[in-house]
Coordinates of C-alpha atoms in Angstrom, one line a residue:
X1439 CA -2.0 -18.8 -26.7
X1440 CA -4.9 -16.5 -25.0
X1441 CA -4.8 -14.5 -21.8
X1442 CA -6.1 -17.0 -19.4
X1443 CA -3.7 -19.5 -20.5
X1444 CA -0.4 -17.1 -20.3
X1445 CA -1.5 -16.3 -16.9
X1446 CA -2.0 -20.2 -16.1
X1447 CA 1.5 -20.9 -17.8
X1448 CA 3.1 -18.0 -15.5
X1449 CA 1.9 -18.8 -12.1
X1450 CA 2.8 -22.7 -12.7
X1451 CA 6.2 -21.6 -12.7
X1452 CA 7.8 -21.9 -9.6
X1453 CA 10.2 -19.0 -9.9
X1454 CA 7.4 -16.6 -10.8
X1455 CA 5.7 -17.8 -7.6
X1456 CA 9.1 -17.4 -5.7
X1457 CA 9.5 -14.1 -7.1
X1458 CA 6.1 -12.8 -6.1
X1459 CA 5.9 -13.9 -2.6
X1460 CA 9.5 -12.6 -1.8
X1461 CA 8.6 -9.1 -3.2
X1462 CA 5.2 -9.3 -1.3
X1463 CA 6.8 -10.4 2.0
X1464 CA 9.6 -7.6 1.8
X1465 CA 7.1 -4.6 1.5
X1466 CA 4.6 -5.8 3.5
X1467 CA 7.3 -6.6 6.2
X1468 CA 9.0 -3.3 5.8
X1469 CA 5.7 -1.5 5.7
X1470 CA 4.2 -3.0 8.7
X1471 CA 7.2 -2.2 10.6
X1472 CA 7.1 1.7 10.0
X1473 CA 3.6 1.7 10.5
X1474 CA 4.3 0.0 14.3
X1475 CA 7.1 2.4 14.8
X1476 CA 5.0 5.2 14.2
X1477 CA 2.0 3.7 16.3
X1478 CA -0.4 3.9 13.1
X1479 CA -2.8 1.4 14.5
X1480 CA -5.3 1.5 11.6
X1481 CA -2.2 1.5 8.9
X1482 CA -0.9 -1.4 10.4
X1483 CA -4.1 -3.6 10.7
X1484 CA -4.9 -2.1 6.8
X1485 CA -1.5 -3.5 5.5
X1486 CA -2.0 -6.7 7.6
X1487 CA -5.2 -7.7 5.9
X1488 CA -5.5 -6.4 2.7
X1489 CA -2.9 -8.0 0.1
X1490 CA -2.2 -5.6 -2.8
X1491 CA 1.2 -7.6 -3.8
X1492 CA 3.1 -4.5 -2.5
X1493 CA 1.5 -1.5 -4.1
X1494 CA -0.4 -0.6 -0.8
X1495 CA 2.7 -0.8 1.4
X1496 CA 5.0 0.8 -1.4
X1497 CA 2.4 3.7 -1.2
X1498 CA 2.3 3.8 2.9
X1499 CA 6.3 4.0 3.0
X1500 CA 7.1 6.5 0.6
X1501 CA 3.8 8.7 0.9
X1502 CA 1.3 7.9 3.8
X1503 CA 3.6 7.4 6.7
X1504 CA 4.6 10.9 6.3
X1505 CA 1.4 12.3 7.3
X1506 CA 0.8 13.1 11.3
X1507 CA -2.0 10.7 11.9
X1508 CA -2.4 11.8 15.6
X1509 CA -3.3 15.6 15.1
X1510 CA -5.7 16.2 12.1
X1511 CA -3.4 17.5 9.7
X1512 CA -4.8 14.5 6.9
X1513 CA -8.3 15.4 7.7
X1514 CA -7.4 19.1 6.9
X1515 CA -5.8 18.3 3.9
X1516 CA -8.6 15.8 2.8
X1517 CA -11.0 18.4 3.3
X1518 CA -9.6 21.3 1.4
X1519 CA -8.8 18.6 -1.5
X1520 CA -12.3 17.3 -2.2
X1521 CA -14.5 20.2 -0.8
X1522 CA -16.8 21.0 -3.5
X1523 CA -16.1 24.9 -4.5
X1524 CA -18.7 27.1 -3.9
X1525 CA -20.2 28.9 -6.9
X1526 CA -21.9 32.2 -6.7

């Protein structure tokens, strides 16, 4: 059985699809709830539109929502992190 046949086999199993669907709905719902509570409209829209099987949602819940998006703390961090160093 090659990889394509294995993927088709597993995707035709109702239990596998049910588990994947439940996993995705749980994480998406929780991430949307938290982004709405914190008034992160941009994150809410991204999480609503993009489907990553829960990965982006988990990243938002445990990491990204901790940043204060209203102030520029995130932008300052990103500038420091990715700003090219000056060579003398």
